[in-house]
Amino acid sequence: MIPFNRPPRTGNEDQYVLDAMRSNKISGDGQYGQKCQAWFESHLDCPKTLLTPSCTQALEMAALLIDIQLGDEVIMPSYTFVSTANAFVLRGAKIVFVDIHPDTMNMDASLIEAAITPRTKAIVPVHYAGVGCDMKAINSIAQRHNLFVIEDAAQGMMARYEDRYLGTLGHIAAFSFHETKNVTSGGEGGLLILNDPRFIPRAEIIREKGTNRNLFFRGMVDKYTWVDAGSSYLPSELQAAYLWGQLAQAEAITRDRLITWDIYYKGLAELAAQGCVTLPNIPPECQHNAHMFYLKCKSLEERAALLAHFKKQDILAVFHYVPLHSAPAGERFSRFHGVDRYTTQESERLIRLPLWYGMERNISGMVIEQIKRFYLDRR
Ligand SMILES: *Cc1c(COP(=O)(O)O)cnc(C)c1O
């Protein structure tokens, strides 16, 4: 069977996880946690990062940090993972969806301004497949209307927009280290990125159950106490140690994934030229990270047939997302501003191909062959 994903593994994780296990500090913010955060702060050139147990929880922290109140509105694409919306729904926000651009599957920045109301508090661009959203346009709209920009960069580690890394373009951003992402902290994990230093003191308090424990450890207060609303947003030191085993290889992981991505792209170029499939489009200002390789079939029916063909050949390919506005919870918590011209239509055509770090070249070759055979048989 050809799986859809294999969690990345560099071989360095074991020694660090064992080392963490044998230390007498295995809760959060130990040596490995500090090392990972320092790595990200220097790599991203940003004032503060905080490891979290997941990207979902980093997004929840972002919603707390910008003080989302009941009835506030947050603009985002409907074509995204549920956590992008849930983080704000949990604080009482109304989600306002705008359509995507079919070329990138990212939110269409030209539709944002018309969706803004006096209740709008934030824009949440999702960098789908590690391809940057139109951040120049989004940031300029946000500035004009005094809105926060929270990047859902769950898929965006190591990818760039112009000369900046994704995750450094909004006020706050979130990465995911889930096992399906390019880099993992042992299955689950995330990172909160604070590009605006105003958020740092409160972020540290929210993450430590609403206490000033962080100041206490730095010797800045003589006892720690409950100072604000908060929760527990620290990953264990074992997760940080696992992640530390991957960070030194982050460039190599990205390079390797990009090679596989290019093999798919070149291998399917002829089918695309014949109009059988649509391949991803990478805007010139974006350097992506090969988080995913997708193609688009002509229709929902054709996609189902291709998936069935893959299944017969023991190849696991998947699709996502059911647009959030059309899901049961979407009716309760959201509205779609404007016309759904592309979100539903494009989501029904998309299929993700197997892709992982260290994927053998003959496997990507087999997948390409099966796609070609499928379209040959359909003629
Ligand atoms: C993976 C993902 C998330 C959630 O990440 P977790 O670390 O699993 O919480 C959120 N948003 C997007 C766009 C994702 O791809």
PDB file of C-alpha atoms in Angstrom, residues 92-268:
ATOM      1  CA  GLY A  92     -18.321  34.308  20.604  1.00  0.00           C
ATOM      2  CA  ALA A  93     -17.283  35.642  17.216  1.00  0.00           C
ATOM      3  CA  LYS A  94     -19.372  35.509  14.073  1.00  0.00           C
ATOM      4  CA  ILE A  95     -17.345  34.120  11.178  1.00  0.00           C
ATOM      5  CA  VAL A  96     -17.648  35.957   7.859  1.00  0.00           C
ATOM      6  CA  PHE A  97     -16.426  33.916   4.910  1.00  0.00           C
ATOM      7  CA  VAL A  98     -15.245  35.308   1.601  1.00  0.00           C
ATOM      8  CA  ASP A  99     -14.597  33.354  -1.569  1.00  0.00           C
ATOM      9  CA  ILE A 100     -11.229  31.934  -2.588  1.00  0.00           C
ATOM     10  CA  HIS A 101      -9.163  32.493  -5.696  1.00  0.00           C
ATOM     11  CA  PRO A 102      -9.176  29.286  -7.783  1.00  0.00           C
ATOM     12  CA  ASP A 103      -5.497  29.625  -8.742  1.00  0.00           C
ATOM     13  CA  THR A 104      -4.191  29.271  -5.175  1.00  0.00           C
ATOM     14  CA  MET A 105      -7.259  28.235  -3.128  1.00  0.00           C
ATOM     15  CA  ASN A 106      -6.364  31.181  -0.849  1.00  0.00           C
ATOM     16  CA  MET A 107      -8.860  33.873   0.154  1.00  0.00           C
ATOM     17  CA  ASP A 108      -9.439  36.427  -2.599  1.00  0.00           C
ATOM     18  CA  ALA A 109      -8.142  39.651  -1.082  1.00  0.00           C
ATOM     19  CA  SER A 110     -10.219  41.778  -3.455  1.00  0.00           C
ATOM     20  CA  LEU A 111     -13.408  40.516  -1.732  1.00  0.00           C
ATOM     21  CA  ILE A 112     -12.396  41.389   1.832  1.00  0.00           C
ATOM     22  CA  GLU A 113     -13.185  45.089   1.970  1.00  0.00           C
ATOM     23  CA  ALA A 114     -16.865  44.619   1.023  1.00  0.00           C
ATOM     24  CA  ALA A 115     -17.244  42.102   3.890  1.00  0.00           C
ATOM     25  CA  ILE A 116     -16.053  44.561   6.564  1.00  0.00           C
ATOM     26  CA  THR A 117     -18.673  45.952   8.994  1.00  0.00           C
ATOM     27  CA  PRO A 118     -18.325  48.087  12.151  1.00  0.00           C
ATOM     28  CA  ARG A 119     -18.114  44.779  14.098  1.00  0.00           C
ATOM     29  CA  THR A 120     -15.161  43.395  12.128  1.00  0.00           C
ATOM     30  CA  LYS A 121     -12.155  42.782  14.350  1.00  0.00           C
ATOM     31  CA  ALA A 122      -9.740  40.646  12.357  1.00  0.00           C
ATOM     32  CA  ILE A 123      -8.802  39.070   9.037  1.00  0.00           C
ATOM     33  CA  VAL A 124      -7.478  35.499   9.114  1.00  0.00           C
ATOM     34  CA  PRO A 125      -5.626  34.530   5.928  1.00  0.00           C
ATOM     35  CA  VAL A 126      -4.861  30.815   5.580  1.00  0.00           C
ATOM     36  CA  HIS A 127      -1.722  30.055   3.559  1.00  0.00           C
ATOM     37  CA  TYR A 128      -3.094  26.982   1.811  1.00  0.00           C
ATOM     38  CA  ALA A 129      -0.500  24.385   0.799  1.00  0.00           C
ATOM     39  CA  GLY A 130       2.247  26.689   2.095  1.00  0.00           C
ATOM     40  CA  VAL A 131       1.566  29.222  -0.656  1.00  0.00           C
ATOM     41  CA  GLY A 132       1.348  32.741   0.715  1.00  0.00           C
ATOM     42  CA  CYS A 133      -1.875  34.767   0.540  1.00  0.00           C
ATOM     43  CA  ASP A 134      -1.840  38.216  -1.048  1.00  0.00           C
ATOM     44  CA  MET A 135      -0.418  39.725   2.144  1.00  0.00           C
ATOM     45  CA  LYS A 136       0.362  43.120   0.664  1.00  0.00           C
ATOM     46  CA  ALA A 137      -3.315  43.689  -0.134  1.00  0.00           C
ATOM     47  CA  ILE A 138      -4.545  42.081   3.105  1.00  0.00           C
ATOM     48  CA  ASN A 139      -2.231  44.132   5.329  1.00  0.00           C
ATOM     49  CA  SER A 140      -3.119  47.355   3.593  1.00  0.00           C
ATOM     50  CA  ILE A 141      -6.871  46.700   4.052  1.00  0.00           C
ATOM     51  CA  ALA A 142      -6.265  45.817   7.710  1.00  0.00           C
ATOM     52  CA  GLN A 143      -4.297  48.998   8.255  1.00  0.00           C
ATOM     53  CA  ARG A 144      -6.953  51.165   6.621  1.00  0.00           C
ATOM     54  CA  HIS A 145      -9.726  49.650   8.764  1.00  0.00           C
ATOM     55  CA  ASN A 146      -7.706  49.163  11.933  1.00  0.00           C
ATOM     56  CA  LEU A 147      -8.075  45.379  11.971  1.00  0.00           C
ATOM     57  CA  PHE A 148      -5.836  42.612  13.276  1.00  0.00           C
ATOM     58  CA  VAL A 149      -4.276  40.137  10.862  1.00  0.00           C
ATOM     59  CA  ILE A 150      -3.898  36.602  12.237  1.00  0.00           C
ATOM     60  CA  GLU A 151      -2.111  34.244   9.854  1.00  0.00           C
ATOM     61  CA  ASP A 152      -3.151  30.614   9.922  1.00  0.00           C
ATOM     62  CA  ALA A 153       0.273  29.452   8.772  1.00  0.00           C
ATOM     63  CA  ALA A 154      -0.353  25.843   9.921  1.00  0.00           C
ATOM     64  CA  GLN A 155       0.934  24.628   6.542  1.00  0.00           C
ATOM     65  CA  GLY A 156       3.433  27.418   5.984  1.00  0.00           C
ATOM     66  CA  MET A 157       6.660  26.730   7.877  1.00  0.00           C
ATOM     67  CA  MET A 158       9.780  27.522   5.751  1.00  0.00           C
ATOM     68  CA  ALA A 159       7.683  29.083   2.961  1.00  0.00           C
ATOM     69  CA  ARG A 160       8.142  32.695   1.924  1.00  0.00           C
ATOM     70  CA  TYR A 161       6.164  35.628   0.616  1.00  0.00           C
ATOM     71  CA  GLU A 162       8.507  38.102  -1.085  1.00  0.00           C
ATOM     72  CA  ASP A 163      11.514  38.214   1.268  1.00  0.00           C
ATOM     73  CA  ARG A 164       9.691  37.268   4.492  1.00  0.00           C
ATOM     74  CA  TYR A 165       8.758  33.897   5.943  1.00  0.00           C
ATOM     75  CA  LEU A 166       5.064  33.073   6.246  1.00  0.00           C
ATOM     76  CA  GLY A 167       4.131  33.587   9.873  1.00  0.00           C
ATOM     77  CA  THR A 168       5.915  36.940  10.089  1.00  0.00           C
ATOM     78  CA  LEU A 169       3.491  38.985   8.002  1.00  0.00           C
ATOM     79  CA  GLY A 170       0.508  39.479  10.339  1.00  0.00           C
ATOM     80  CA  HIS A 171       0.243  40.713  13.948  1.00  0.00           C
ATOM     81  CA  ILE A 172       0.066  37.104  15.153  1.00  0.00           C
ATOM     82  CA  ALA A 173       0.536  33.762  13.395  1.00  0.00           C
ATOM     83  CA  ALA A 174       0.283  30.044  14.103  1.00  0.00           C
ATOM     84  CA  PHE A 175       2.249  27.014  12.838  1.00  0.00           C
ATOM     85  CA  SER A 176       1.255  23.363  13.183  1.00  0.00           C
ATOM     86  CA  PHE A 177       3.601  20.485  13.998  1.00  0.00           C
ATOM     87  CA  HIS A 178       0.940  17.797  13.560  1.00  0.00           C
ATOM     88  CA  GLU A 179       2.322  14.588  12.062  1.00  0.00           C
ATOM     89  CA  THR A 180       0.827  15.463   8.663  1.00  0.00           C
ATOM     90  CA  LYS A 181       2.734  18.769   8.460  1.00  0.00           C
ATOM     91  CA  ASN A 182       6.272  19.250   7.111  1.00  0.00           C
ATOM     92  CA  VAL A 183       7.853  19.235  10.576  1.00  0.00           C
ATOM     93  CA  THR A 184       6.388  17.531  13.653  1.00  0.00           C
ATOM     94  CA  SER A 185       6.891  17.675  17.400  1.00  0.00           C
ATOM     95  CA  GLY A 186       6.028  14.020  17.889  1.00  0.00           C
ATOM     96  CA  GLY A 187       2.546  13.921  16.377  1.00  0.00           C
ATOM     97  CA  GLU A 188       0.906  17.028  17.815  1.00  0.00           C
ATOM     98  CA  GLY A 189       2.221  20.525  18.357  1.00  0.00           C
ATOM     99  CA  GLY A 190       2.082  24.139  17.345  1.00  0.00           C
ATOM    100  CA  LEU A 191       3.720  27.520  17.580  1.00  0.00           C
ATOM    101  CA  LEU A 192       2.337  30.950  18.383  1.00  0.00           C
ATOM    102  CA  ILE A 193       4.263  33.694  16.600  1.00  0.00           C
ATOM    103  CA  LEU A 194       4.026  37.220  17.990  1.00  0.00           C
ATOM    104  CA  ASN A 195       5.197  39.813  15.509  1.00  0.00           C
ATOM    105  CA  ASP A 196       3.853  42.676  17.587  1.00  0.00           C
ATOM    106  CA  PRO A 197       5.728  42.819  20.918  1.00  0.00           C
ATOM    107  CA  ARG A 198       2.680  44.409  22.631  1.00  0.00           C
ATOM    108  CA  PHE A 199       1.221  40.905  22.914  1.00  0.00           C
ATOM    109  CA  ILE A 200       4.182  39.245  24.639  1.00  0.00           C
ATOM    110  CA  PRO A 201       3.437  39.839  28.342  1.00  0.00           C
ATOM    111  CA  ARG A 202      -0.211  38.777  28.112  1.00  0.00           C
ATOM    112  CA  ALA A 203       0.584  35.782  25.878  1.00  0.00           C
ATOM    113  CA  GLU A 204       2.948  34.437  28.546  1.00  0.00           C
ATOM    114  CA  ILE A 205       0.260  34.877  31.202  1.00  0.00           C
ATOM    115  CA  ILE A 206      -2.558  33.296  29.143  1.00  0.00           C
ATOM    116  CA  ARG A 207      -0.330  30.313  28.369  1.00  0.00           C
ATOM    117  CA  GLU A 208       0.494  29.782  32.053  1.00  0.00           C
ATOM    118  CA  LYS A 209      -3.096  29.414  33.289  1.00  0.00           C
ATOM    119  CA  GLY A 210      -3.540  33.156  33.764  1.00  0.00           C
ATOM    120  CA  THR A 211      -0.609  33.454  36.183  1.00  0.00           C
ATOM    121  CA  ASN A 212       2.608  35.461  36.114  1.00  0.00           C
ATOM    122  CA  ARG A 213       4.631  32.287  36.655  1.00  0.00           C
ATOM    123  CA  ASN A 214       6.937  33.314  33.828  1.00  0.00           C
ATOM    124  CA  LEU A 215       7.983  36.513  35.618  1.00  0.00           C
ATOM    125  CA  PHE A 216       8.481  34.492  38.793  1.00  0.00           C
ATOM    126  CA  PHE A 217      10.937  32.156  37.051  1.00  0.00           C
ATOM    127  CA  ARG A 218      12.843  35.129  35.713  1.00  0.00           C
ATOM    128  CA  GLY A 219      13.051  36.491  39.266  1.00  0.00           C
ATOM    129  CA  MET A 220      10.957  39.539  38.458  1.00  0.00           C
ATOM    130  CA  VAL A 221       8.251  38.860  41.076  1.00  0.00           C
ATOM    131  CA  ASP A 222       8.733  37.027  44.387  1.00  0.00           C
ATOM    132  CA  LYS A 223       5.624  34.856  44.119  1.00  0.00           C
ATOM    133  CA  TYR A 224       3.330  33.997  41.260  1.00  0.00           C
ATOM    134  CA  THR A 225      -0.366  34.551  41.291  1.00  0.00           C
ATOM    135  CA  TRP A 226      -3.551  34.647  39.232  1.00  0.00           C
ATOM    136  CA  VAL A 227      -3.462  37.876  37.219  1.00  0.00           C
ATOM    137  CA  ASP A 228      -5.677  37.294  34.147  1.00  0.00           C
ATOM    138  CA  ALA A 229      -7.900  34.759  32.384  1.00  0.00           C
ATOM    139  CA  GLY A 230      -5.835  31.943  30.942  1.00  0.00           C
ATOM    140  CA  SER A 231      -5.472  28.263  30.245  1.00  0.00           C
ATOM    141  CA  SER A 232      -2.771  25.616  29.799  1.00  0.00           C
ATOM    142  CA  TYR A 233      -1.078  26.073  26.455  1.00  0.00           C
ATOM    143  CA  LEU A 234       2.329  24.464  27.119  1.00  0.00           C
ATOM    144  CA  PRO A 235       3.500  21.341  25.309  1.00  0.00           C
ATOM    145  CA  SER A 236       5.549  18.790  27.218  1.00  0.00           C
ATOM    146  CA  GLU A 237       9.343  18.887  27.050  1.00  0.00           C
ATOM    147  CA  LEU A 238       9.229  15.528  25.213  1.00  0.00           C
ATOM    148  CA  GLN A 239       7.373  17.174  22.329  1.00  0.00           C
ATOM    149  CA  ALA A 240       9.890  20.032  22.262  1.00  0.00           C
ATOM    150  CA  ALA A 241      12.802  17.538  22.271  1.00  0.00           C
ATOM    151  CA  TYR A 242      11.260  15.679  19.317  1.00  0.00           C
ATOM    152  CA  LEU A 243      10.857  18.975  17.459  1.00  0.00           C
ATOM    153  CA  TRP A 244      14.451  19.947  18.240  1.00  0.00           C
ATOM    154  CA  GLY A 245      15.496  16.774  16.419  1.00  0.00           C
ATOM    155  CA  GLN A 246      13.811  18.124  13.278  1.00  0.00           C
ATOM    156  CA  LEU A 247      14.674  21.827  13.250  1.00  0.00           C
ATOM    157  CA  ALA A 248      18.308  21.427  12.180  1.00  0.00           C
ATOM    158  CA  GLN A 249      16.992  19.410   9.205  1.00  0.00           C
ATOM    159  CA  ALA A 250      14.133  21.789   8.342  1.00  0.00           C
ATOM    160  CA  GLU A 251      15.885  23.057   5.198  1.00  0.00           C
ATOM    161  CA  ALA A 252      16.722  19.510   4.072  1.00  0.00           C
ATOM    162  CA  ILE A 253      13.120  18.382   4.669  1.00  0.00           C
ATOM    163  CA  THR A 254      11.810  21.296   2.593  1.00  0.00           C
ATOM    164  CA  ARG A 255      14.311  20.650  -0.225  1.00  0.00           C
ATOM    165  CA  ASP A 256      13.420  16.968  -0.360  1.00  0.00           C
ATOM    166  CA  ARG A 257       9.671  17.671  -0.452  1.00  0.00           C
ATOM    167  CA  LEU A 258      10.207  20.253  -3.200  1.00  0.00           C
ATOM    168  CA  ILE A 259      11.997  17.623  -5.320  1.00  0.00           C
ATOM    169  CA  THR A 260       9.005  15.248  -5.017  1.00  0.00           C
ATOM    170  CA  TRP A 261       6.633  18.142  -5.719  1.00  0.00           C
ATOM    171  CA  ASP A 262       8.553  18.987  -8.905  1.00  0.00           C
ATOM    172  CA  ILE A 263       8.487  15.345 -10.016  1.00  0.00           C
ATOM    173  CA  TYR A 264       4.690  15.372  -9.708  1.00  0.00           C
ATOM    174  CA  TYR A 265       4.416  18.723 -11.452  1.00  0.00           C
ATOM    175  CA  LYS A 266       6.607  17.739 -14.406  1.00  0.00           C
ATOM    176  CA  GLY A 267       5.129  14.241 -14.594  1.00  0.00           C
ATOM    177  CA  LEU A 268       1.598  15.612 -14.859  1.00  0.00           C
TER     178      LEU A 268
END
